[in-house]
PDB file of C-alpha atoms and ligand atoms in Angstrom:
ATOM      1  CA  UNK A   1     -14.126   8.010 -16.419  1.00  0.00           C
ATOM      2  CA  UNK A   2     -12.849   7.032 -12.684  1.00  0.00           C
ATOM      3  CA  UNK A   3      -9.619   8.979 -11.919  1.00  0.00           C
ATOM      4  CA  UNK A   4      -6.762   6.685 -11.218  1.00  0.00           C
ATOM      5  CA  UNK A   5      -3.982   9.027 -10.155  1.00  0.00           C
ATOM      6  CA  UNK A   6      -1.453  11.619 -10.331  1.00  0.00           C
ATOM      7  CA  UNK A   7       1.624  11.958 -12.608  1.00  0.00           C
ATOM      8  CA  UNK A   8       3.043  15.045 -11.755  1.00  0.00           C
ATOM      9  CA  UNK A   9       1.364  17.823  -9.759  1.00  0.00           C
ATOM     10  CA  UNK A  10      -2.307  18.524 -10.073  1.00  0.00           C
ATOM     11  CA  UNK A  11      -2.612  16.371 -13.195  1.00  0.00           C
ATOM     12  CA  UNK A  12      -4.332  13.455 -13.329  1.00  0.00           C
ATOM     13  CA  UNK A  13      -4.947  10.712 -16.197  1.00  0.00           C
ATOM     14  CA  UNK A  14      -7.129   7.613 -16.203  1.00  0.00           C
ATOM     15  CA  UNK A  15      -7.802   4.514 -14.994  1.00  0.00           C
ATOM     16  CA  UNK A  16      -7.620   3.378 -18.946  1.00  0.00           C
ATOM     17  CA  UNK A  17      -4.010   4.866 -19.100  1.00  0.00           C
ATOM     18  CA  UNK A  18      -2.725   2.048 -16.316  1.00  0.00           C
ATOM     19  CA  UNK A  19      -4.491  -0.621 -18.062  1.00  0.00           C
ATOM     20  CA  UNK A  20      -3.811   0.473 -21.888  1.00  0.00           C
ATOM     21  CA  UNK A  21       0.318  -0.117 -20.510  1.00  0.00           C
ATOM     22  CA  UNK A  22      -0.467  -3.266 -18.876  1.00  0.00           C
ATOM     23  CA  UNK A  23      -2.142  -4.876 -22.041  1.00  0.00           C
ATOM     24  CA  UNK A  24       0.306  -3.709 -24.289  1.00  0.00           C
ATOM     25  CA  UNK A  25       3.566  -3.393 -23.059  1.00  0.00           C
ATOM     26  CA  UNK A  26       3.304  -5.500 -20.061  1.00  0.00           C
ATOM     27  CA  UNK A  27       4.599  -4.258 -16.782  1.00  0.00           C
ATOM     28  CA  UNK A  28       8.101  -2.414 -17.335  1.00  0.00           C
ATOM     29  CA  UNK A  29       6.510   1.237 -18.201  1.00  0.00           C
ATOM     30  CA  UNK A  30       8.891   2.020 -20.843  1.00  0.00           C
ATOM     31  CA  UNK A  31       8.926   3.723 -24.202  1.00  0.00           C
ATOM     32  CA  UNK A  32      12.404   2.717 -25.218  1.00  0.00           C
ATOM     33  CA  UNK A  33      12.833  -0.575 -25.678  1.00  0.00           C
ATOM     34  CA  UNK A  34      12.658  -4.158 -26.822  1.00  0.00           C
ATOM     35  CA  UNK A  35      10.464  -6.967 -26.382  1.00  0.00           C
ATOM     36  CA  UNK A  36      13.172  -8.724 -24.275  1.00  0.00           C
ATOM     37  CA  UNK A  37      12.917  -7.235 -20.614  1.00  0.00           C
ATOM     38  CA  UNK A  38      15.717  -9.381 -19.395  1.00  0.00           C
ATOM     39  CA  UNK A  39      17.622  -7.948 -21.989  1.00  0.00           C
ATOM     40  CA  UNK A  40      16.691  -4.453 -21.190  1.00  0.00           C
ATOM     41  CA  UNK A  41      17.135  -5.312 -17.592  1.00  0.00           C
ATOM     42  CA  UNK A  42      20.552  -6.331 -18.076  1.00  0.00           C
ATOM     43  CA  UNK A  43      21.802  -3.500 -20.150  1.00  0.00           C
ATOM     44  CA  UNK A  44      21.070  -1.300 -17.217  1.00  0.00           C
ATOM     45  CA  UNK A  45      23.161  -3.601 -14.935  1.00  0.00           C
ATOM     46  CA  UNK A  46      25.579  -2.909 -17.021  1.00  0.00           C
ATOM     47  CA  UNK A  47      25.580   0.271 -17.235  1.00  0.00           C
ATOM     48  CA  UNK A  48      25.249   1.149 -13.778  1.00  0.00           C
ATOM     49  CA  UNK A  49      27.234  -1.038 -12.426  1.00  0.00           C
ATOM     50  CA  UNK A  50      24.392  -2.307 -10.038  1.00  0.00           C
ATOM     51  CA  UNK A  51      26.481  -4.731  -7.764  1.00  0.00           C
ATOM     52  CA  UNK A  52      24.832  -7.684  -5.449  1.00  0.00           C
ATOM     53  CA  UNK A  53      24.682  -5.996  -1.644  1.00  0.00           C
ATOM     54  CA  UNK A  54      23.782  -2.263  -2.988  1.00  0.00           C
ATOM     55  CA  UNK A  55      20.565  -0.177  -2.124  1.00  0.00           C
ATOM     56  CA  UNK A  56      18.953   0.990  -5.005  1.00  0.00           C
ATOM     57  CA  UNK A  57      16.489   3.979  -5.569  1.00  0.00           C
ATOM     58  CA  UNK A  58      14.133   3.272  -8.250  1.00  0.00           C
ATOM     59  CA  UNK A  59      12.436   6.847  -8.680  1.00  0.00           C
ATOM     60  CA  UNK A  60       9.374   6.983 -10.617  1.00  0.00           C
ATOM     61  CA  UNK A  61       9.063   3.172 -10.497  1.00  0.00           C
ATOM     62  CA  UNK A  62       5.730   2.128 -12.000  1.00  0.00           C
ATOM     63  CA  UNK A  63       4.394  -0.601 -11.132  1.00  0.00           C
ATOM     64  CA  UNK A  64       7.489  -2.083  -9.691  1.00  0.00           C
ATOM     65  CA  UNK A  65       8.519  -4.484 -12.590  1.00  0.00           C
ATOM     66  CA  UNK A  66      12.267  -3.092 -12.701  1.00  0.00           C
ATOM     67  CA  UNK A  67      12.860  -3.389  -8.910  1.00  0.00           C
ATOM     68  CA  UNK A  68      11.410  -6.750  -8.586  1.00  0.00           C
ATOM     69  CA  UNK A  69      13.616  -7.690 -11.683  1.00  0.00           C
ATOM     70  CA  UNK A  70      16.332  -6.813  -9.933  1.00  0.00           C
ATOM     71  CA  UNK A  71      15.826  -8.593  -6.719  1.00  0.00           C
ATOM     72  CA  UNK A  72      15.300 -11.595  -7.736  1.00  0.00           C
ATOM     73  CA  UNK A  73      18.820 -11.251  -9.341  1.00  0.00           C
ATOM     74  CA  UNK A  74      20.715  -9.833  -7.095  1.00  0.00           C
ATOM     75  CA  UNK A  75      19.461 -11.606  -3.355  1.00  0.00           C
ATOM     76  CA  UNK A  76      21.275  -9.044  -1.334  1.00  0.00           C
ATOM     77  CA  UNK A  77      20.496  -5.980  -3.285  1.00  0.00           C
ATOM     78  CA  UNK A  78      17.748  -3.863  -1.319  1.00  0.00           C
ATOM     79  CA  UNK A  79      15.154  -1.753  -3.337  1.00  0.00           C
ATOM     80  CA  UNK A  80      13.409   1.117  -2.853  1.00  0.00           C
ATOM     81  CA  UNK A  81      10.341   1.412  -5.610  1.00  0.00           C
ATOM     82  CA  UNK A  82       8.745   5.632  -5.576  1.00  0.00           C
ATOM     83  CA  UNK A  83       5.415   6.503  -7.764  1.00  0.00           C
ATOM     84  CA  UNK A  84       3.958   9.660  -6.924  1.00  0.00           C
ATOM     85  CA  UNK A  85       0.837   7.257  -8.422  1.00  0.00           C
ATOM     86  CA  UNK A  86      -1.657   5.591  -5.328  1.00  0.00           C
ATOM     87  CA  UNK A  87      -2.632   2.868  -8.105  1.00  0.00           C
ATOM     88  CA  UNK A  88       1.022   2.247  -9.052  1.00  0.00           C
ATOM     89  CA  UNK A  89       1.715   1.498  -6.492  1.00  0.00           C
ATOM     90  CA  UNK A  90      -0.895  -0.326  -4.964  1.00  0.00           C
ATOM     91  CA  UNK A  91      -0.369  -2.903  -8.071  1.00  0.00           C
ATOM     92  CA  UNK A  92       3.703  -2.965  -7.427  1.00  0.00           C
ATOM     93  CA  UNK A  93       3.027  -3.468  -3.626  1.00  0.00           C
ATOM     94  CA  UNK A  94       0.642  -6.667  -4.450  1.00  0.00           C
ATOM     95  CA  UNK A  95       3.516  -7.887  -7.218  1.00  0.00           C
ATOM     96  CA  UNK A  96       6.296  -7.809  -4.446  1.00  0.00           C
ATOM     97  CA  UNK A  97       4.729  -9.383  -2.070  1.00  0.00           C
ATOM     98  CA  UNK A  98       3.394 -12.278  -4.203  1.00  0.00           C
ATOM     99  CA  UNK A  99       6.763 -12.801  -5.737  1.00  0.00           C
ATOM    100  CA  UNK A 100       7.590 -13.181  -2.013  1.00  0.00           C
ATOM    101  CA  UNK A 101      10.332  -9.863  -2.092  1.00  0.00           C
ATOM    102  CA  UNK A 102       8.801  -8.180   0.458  1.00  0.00           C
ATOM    103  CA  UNK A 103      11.441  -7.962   2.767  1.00  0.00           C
ATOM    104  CA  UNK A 104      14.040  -6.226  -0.354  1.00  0.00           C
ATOM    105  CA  UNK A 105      11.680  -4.388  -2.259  1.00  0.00           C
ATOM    106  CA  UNK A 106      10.098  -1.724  -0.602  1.00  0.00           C
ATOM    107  CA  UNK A 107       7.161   0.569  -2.131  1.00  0.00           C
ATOM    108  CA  UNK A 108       6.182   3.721  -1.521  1.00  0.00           C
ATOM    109  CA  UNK A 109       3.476   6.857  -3.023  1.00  0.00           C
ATOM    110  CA  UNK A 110       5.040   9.868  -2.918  1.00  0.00           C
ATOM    111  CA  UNK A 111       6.693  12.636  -4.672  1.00  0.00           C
ATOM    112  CA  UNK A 112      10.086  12.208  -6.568  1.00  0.00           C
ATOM    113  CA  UNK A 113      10.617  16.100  -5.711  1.00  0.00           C
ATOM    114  CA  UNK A 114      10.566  15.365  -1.631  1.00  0.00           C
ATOM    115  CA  UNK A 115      13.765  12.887  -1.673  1.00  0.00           C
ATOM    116  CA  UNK A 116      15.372  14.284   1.390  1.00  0.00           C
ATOM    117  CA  UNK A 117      12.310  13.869   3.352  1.00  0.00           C
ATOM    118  CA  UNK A 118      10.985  10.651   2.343  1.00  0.00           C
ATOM    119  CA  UNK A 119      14.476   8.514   2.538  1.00  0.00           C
ATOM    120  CA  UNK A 120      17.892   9.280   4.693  1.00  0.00           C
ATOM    121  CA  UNK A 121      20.838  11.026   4.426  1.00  0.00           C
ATOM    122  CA  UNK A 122      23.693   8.920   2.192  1.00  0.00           C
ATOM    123  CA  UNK A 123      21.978   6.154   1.909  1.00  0.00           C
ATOM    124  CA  UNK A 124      21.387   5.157  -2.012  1.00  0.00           C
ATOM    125  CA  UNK A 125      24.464   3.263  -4.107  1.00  0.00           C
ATOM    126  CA  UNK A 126      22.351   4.042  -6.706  1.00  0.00           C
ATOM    127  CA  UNK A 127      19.307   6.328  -7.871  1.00  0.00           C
ATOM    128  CA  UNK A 128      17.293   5.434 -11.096  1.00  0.00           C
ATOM    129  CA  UNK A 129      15.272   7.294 -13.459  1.00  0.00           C
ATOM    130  CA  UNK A 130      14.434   5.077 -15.630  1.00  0.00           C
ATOM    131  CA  UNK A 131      11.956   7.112 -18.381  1.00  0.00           C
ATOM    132  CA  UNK A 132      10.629   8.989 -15.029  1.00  0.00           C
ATOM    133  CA  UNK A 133      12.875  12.242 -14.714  1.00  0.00           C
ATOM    134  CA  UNK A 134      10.729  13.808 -17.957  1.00  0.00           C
ATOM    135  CA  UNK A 135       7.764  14.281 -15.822  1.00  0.00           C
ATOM    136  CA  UNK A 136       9.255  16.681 -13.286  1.00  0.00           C
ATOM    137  CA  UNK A 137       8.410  20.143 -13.123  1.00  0.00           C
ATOM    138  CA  UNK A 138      11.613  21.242 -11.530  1.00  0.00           C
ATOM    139  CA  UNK A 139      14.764  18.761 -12.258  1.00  0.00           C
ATOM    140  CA  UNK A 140      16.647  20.946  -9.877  1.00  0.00           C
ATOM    141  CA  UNK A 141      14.864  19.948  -6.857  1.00  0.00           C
ATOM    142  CA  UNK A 142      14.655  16.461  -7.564  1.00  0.00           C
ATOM    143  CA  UNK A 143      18.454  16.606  -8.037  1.00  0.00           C
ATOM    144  CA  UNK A 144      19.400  18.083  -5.390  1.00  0.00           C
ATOM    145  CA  UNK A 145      16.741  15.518  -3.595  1.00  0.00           C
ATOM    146  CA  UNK A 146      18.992  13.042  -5.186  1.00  0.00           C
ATOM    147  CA  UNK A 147      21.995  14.130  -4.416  1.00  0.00           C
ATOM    148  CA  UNK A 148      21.148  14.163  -0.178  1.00  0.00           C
ATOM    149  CA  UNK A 149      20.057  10.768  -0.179  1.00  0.00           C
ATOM    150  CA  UNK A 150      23.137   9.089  -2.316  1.00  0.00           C
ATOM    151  CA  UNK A 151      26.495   7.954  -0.892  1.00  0.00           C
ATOM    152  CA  UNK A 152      29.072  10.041  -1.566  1.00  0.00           C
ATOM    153  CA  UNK A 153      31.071   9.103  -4.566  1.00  0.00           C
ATOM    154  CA  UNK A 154      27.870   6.985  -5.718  1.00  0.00           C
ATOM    155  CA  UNK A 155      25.923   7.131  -9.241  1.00  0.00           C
ATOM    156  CA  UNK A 156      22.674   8.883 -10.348  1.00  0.00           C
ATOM    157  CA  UNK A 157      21.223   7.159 -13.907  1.00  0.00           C
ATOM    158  CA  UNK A 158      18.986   9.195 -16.250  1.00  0.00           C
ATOM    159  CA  UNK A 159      17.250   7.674 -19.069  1.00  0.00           C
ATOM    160  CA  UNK A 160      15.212   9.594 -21.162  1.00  0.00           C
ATOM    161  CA  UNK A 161      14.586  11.867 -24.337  1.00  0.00           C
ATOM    162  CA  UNK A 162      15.192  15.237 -24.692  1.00  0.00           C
ATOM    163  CA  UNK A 163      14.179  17.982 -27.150  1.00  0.00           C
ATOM    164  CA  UNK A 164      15.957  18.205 -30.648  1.00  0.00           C
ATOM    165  CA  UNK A 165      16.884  21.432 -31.186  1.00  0.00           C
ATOM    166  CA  UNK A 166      17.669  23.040 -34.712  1.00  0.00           C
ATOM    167  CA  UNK A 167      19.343  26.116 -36.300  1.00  0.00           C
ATOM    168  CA  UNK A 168      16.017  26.068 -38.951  1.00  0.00           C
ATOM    169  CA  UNK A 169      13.390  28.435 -37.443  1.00  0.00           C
ATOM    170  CA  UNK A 170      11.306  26.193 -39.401  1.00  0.00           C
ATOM    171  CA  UNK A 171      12.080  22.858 -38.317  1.00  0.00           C
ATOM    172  CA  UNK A 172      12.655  24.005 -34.701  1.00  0.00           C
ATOM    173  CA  UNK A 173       8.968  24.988 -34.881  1.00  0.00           C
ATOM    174  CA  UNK A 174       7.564  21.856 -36.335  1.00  0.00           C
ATOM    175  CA  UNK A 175       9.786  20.044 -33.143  1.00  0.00           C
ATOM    176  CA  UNK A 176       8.489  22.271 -30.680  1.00  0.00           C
ATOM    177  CA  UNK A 177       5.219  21.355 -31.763  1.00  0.00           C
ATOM    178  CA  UNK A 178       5.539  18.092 -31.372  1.00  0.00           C
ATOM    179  CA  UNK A 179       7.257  18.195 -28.184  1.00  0.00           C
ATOM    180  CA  UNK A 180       3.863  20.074 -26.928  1.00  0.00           C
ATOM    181  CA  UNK A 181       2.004  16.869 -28.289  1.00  0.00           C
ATOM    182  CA  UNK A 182       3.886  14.760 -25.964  1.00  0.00           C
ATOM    183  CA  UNK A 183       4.367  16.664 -23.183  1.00  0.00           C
ATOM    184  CA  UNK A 184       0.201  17.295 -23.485  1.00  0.00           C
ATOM    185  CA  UNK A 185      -0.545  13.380 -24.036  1.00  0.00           C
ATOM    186  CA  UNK A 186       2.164  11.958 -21.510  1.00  0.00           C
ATOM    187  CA  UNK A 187       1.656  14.872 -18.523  1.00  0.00           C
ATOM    188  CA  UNK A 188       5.570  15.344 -19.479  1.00  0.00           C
ATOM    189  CA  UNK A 189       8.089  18.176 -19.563  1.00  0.00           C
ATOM    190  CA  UNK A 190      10.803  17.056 -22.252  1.00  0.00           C
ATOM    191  CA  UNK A 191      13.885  18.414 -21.228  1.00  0.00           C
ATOM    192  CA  UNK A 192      16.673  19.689 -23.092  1.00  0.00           C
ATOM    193  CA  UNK A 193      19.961  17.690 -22.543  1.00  0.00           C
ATOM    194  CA  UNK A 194      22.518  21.086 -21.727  1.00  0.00           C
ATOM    195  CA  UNK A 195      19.893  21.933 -18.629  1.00  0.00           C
ATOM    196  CA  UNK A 196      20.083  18.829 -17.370  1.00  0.00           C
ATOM    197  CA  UNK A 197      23.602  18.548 -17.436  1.00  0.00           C
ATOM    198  CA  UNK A 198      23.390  22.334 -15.922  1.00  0.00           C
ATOM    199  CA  UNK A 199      21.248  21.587 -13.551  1.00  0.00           C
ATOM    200  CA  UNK A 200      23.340  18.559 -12.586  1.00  0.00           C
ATOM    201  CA  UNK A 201      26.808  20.401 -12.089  1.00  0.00           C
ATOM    202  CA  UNK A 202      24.320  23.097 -10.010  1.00  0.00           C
ATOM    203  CA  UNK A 203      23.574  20.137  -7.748  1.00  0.00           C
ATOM    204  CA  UNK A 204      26.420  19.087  -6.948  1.00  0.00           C
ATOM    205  CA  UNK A 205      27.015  15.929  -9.489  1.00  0.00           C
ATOM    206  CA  UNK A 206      29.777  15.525 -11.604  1.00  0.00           C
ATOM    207  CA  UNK A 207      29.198  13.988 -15.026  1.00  0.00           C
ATOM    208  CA  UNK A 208      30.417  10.677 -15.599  1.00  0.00           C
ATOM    209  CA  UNK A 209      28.961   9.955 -19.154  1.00  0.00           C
ATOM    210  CA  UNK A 210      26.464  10.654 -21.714  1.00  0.00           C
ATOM    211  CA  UNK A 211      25.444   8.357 -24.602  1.00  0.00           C
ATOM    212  CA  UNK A 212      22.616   7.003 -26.226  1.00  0.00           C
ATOM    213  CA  UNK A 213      21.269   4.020 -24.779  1.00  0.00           C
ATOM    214  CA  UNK A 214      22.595   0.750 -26.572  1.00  0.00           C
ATOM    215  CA  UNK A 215      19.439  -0.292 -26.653  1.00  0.00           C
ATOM    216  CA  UNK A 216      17.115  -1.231 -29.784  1.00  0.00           C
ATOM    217  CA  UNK A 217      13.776   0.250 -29.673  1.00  0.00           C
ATOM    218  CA  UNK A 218      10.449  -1.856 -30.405  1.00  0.00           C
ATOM    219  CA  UNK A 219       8.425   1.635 -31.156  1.00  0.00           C
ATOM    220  CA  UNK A 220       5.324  -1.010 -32.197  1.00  0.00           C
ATOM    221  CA  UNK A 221       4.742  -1.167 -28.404  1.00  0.00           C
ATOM    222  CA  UNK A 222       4.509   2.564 -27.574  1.00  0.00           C
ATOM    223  CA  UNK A 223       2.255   2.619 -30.938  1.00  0.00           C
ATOM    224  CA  UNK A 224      -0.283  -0.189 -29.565  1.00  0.00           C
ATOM    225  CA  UNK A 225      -0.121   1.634 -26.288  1.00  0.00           C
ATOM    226  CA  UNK A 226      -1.322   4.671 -27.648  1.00  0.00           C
ATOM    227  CA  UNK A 227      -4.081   3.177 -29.815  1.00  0.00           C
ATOM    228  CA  UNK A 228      -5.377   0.628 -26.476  1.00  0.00           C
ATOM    229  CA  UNK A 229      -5.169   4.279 -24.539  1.00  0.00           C
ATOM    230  CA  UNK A 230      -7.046   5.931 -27.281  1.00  0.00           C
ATOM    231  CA  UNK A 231      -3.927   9.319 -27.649  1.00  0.00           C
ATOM    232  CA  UNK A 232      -2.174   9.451 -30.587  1.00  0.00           C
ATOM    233  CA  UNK A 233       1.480  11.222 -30.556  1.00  0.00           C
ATOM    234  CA  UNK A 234       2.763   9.229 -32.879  1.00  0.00           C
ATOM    235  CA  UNK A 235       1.585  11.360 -35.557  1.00  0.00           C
ATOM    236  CA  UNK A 236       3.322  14.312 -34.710  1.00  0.00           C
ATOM    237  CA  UNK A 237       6.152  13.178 -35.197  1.00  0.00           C
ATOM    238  CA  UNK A 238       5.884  10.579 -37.451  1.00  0.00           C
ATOM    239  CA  UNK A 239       7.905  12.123 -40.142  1.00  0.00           C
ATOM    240  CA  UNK A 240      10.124  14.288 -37.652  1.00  0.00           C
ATOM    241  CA  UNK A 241      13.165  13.510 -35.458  1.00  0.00           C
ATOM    242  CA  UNK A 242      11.783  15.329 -32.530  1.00  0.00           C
ATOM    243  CA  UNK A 243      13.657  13.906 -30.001  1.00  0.00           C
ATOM    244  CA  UNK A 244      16.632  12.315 -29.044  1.00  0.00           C
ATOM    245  CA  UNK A 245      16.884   9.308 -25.942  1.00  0.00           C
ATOM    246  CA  UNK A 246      20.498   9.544 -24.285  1.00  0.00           C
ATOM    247  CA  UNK A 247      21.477   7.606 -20.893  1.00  0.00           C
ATOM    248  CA  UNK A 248      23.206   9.977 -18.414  1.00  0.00           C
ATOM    249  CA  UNK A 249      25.277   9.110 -15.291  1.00  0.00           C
ATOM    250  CA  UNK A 250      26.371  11.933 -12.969  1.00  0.00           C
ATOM    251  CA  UNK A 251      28.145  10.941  -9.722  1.00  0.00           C
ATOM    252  CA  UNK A 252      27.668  12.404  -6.341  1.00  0.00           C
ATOM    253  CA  UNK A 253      30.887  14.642  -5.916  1.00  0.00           C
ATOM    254  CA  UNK A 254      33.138  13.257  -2.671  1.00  0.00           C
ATOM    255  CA  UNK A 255      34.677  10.174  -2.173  1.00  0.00           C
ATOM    256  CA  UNK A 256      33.174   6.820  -2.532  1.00  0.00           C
ATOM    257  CA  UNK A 257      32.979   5.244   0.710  1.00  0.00           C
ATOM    258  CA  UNK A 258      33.406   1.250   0.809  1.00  0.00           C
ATOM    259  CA  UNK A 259      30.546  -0.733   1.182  1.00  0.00           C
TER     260      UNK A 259
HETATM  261  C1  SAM B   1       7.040   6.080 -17.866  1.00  0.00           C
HETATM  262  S1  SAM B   1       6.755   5.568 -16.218  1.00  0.00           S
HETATM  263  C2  SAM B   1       8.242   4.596 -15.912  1.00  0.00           C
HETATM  264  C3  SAM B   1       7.990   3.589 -14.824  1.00  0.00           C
HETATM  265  C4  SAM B   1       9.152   2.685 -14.409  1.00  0.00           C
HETATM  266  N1  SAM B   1      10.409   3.414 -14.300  1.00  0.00           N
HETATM  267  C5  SAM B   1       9.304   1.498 -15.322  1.00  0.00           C
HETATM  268  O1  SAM B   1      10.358   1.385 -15.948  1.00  0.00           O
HETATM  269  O2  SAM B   1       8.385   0.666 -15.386  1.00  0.00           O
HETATM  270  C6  SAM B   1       7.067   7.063 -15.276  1.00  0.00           C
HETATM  271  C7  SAM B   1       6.958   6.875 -13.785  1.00  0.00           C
HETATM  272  O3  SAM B   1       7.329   8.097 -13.120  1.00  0.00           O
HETATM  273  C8  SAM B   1       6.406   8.302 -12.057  1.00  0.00           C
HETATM  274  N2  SAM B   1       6.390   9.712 -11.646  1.00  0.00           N
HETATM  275  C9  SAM B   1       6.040  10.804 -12.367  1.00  0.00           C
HETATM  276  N3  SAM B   1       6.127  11.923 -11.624  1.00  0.00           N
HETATM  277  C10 SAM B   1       6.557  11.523 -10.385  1.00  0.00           C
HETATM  278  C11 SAM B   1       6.817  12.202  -9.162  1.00  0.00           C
HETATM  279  N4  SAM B   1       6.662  13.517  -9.067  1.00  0.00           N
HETATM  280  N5  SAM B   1       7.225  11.483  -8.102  1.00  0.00           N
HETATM  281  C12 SAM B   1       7.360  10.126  -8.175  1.00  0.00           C
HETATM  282  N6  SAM B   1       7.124   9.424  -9.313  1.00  0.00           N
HETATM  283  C13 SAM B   1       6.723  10.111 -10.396  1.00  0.00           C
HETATM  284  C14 SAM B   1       5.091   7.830 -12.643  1.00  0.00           C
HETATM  285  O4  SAM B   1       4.109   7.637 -11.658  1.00  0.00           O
HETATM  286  C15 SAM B   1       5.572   6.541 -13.286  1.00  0.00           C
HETATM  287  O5  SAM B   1       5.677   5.544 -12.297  1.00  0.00           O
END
């Protein structure tokens, strides 16, 4: 099977993988979620408190569905899109441009772990993760990354799940398991919430909030996706609580500077 590109370093998955996302949920790359992308879409506008006239981050963007979402909302608001994946982002680059936002949304391959090289100094209102953090195979790096390229003052938004844990030996084995499914199927490494929020205060964030996303999962779609991609996880964890999906918001420590 032709290799399509990279997820996180040295791995690779399939040209199927892209495709298997595209048929079934369409092109916002997301596990947790509804049918209703506006809906979605607005919930994080919400949250973030993404304003017209901001420059966004979206790191680990996809195909580029949630930037160009965004643009076309917001008509001063200036994107940056970031996929360490060539075909990612050769499909976001051909989206932008042919919903004529090539001027706001800007895409680029490269690696969510080389922040400070790839974008300037204090220059970010606001840097996304939006189901994209998971796949890093050092959180502190990418934070710190971060961290350089945001205004001081400014937000950093995590969504994503993180590993149950349990005082049963026994159940903590039978999640640990199934956290190995997933991190083997989806080239991820599910991270416990209390090292994030270490490895944010080691960065220099503060935390703003934690909570679980008010969002109302359609888990039908990541089912279909895994059956049109031919990898079942599902089963692992069918009958478990595994994992738990939280949205985090740490702010870059100094003082907001007006924009
Ligand atoms: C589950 S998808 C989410 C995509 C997008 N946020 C969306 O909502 O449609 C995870 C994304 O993270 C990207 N990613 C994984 N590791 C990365 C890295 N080291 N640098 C940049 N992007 C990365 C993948 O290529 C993919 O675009």
């Amino acid at each position: 099977m032709a290799v399509l590109g990279r997820y996180s370093a040295g791995r690779v998955f399939r040209v199927s993988q892209v495709k298997a996302y595209l048929d079934s949920t369409g092109p916002f790359l997301q596990a947790f979620r509804g049918r209703n992308t506006d809906d979605l879409m607005a919930y994080y506008v919400e949250r973030c408190g993404i304003e017209d006239g901001m420059r966004i981050l979206d790191a680990g963007c996809g195909v580029g569905a949630p930037a160009a979402w965004l643009a076309q909302r917001f008509p001063a608001l200036k994107v940056e899109g970031l996929t360490n994946s060539r075909v990612q982002a050769e499909h976001a680059k051909l989206a932008i441009e042919a919903a004529g936002l090539d001027g706001r949304v800007s895409i680029r391959q490269g690696d969510y772990h080389d922040l400070s090289s790839l974008y300037p100094h204090a220059h970010f209102d606001r840097v996304l993760f939006l189901e994209s953090l998971g796949h890093s195979h050092n959180i502190r790096q990418v934070l710190y990354g971060a961290r350089d390229v945001l205004k001081p003052g400014e937000l950093v938004y995590i969504k994503d799940f993180f590993r149950r844990r349990s005082l049963s030996s026994d159940l903590q084995k039978k999640i640990d398991h199934a956290i190995n499914v997933i991190n083997g199927n989806y080239l991820y490494h599910v991270m416990q919430l209390p090292d994030l929020v270490a490895a944010c205060m080691e960065t220099g964030f503060a935390i703003d909030s934690i909570s679980p996303p008010r969002i109302v999962p359609d888990l039908q779609l990541t089912v279909d996706f895994e059956h049109k991609a031919g990898r079942l996880t599902y089963p692992a964890f069918s009958h478990l609580h595994a994992v738990d999906w939280y949205d985090v918001m740490v702010r870059r420590e100094g003082l907001a500077v007006q924009r």
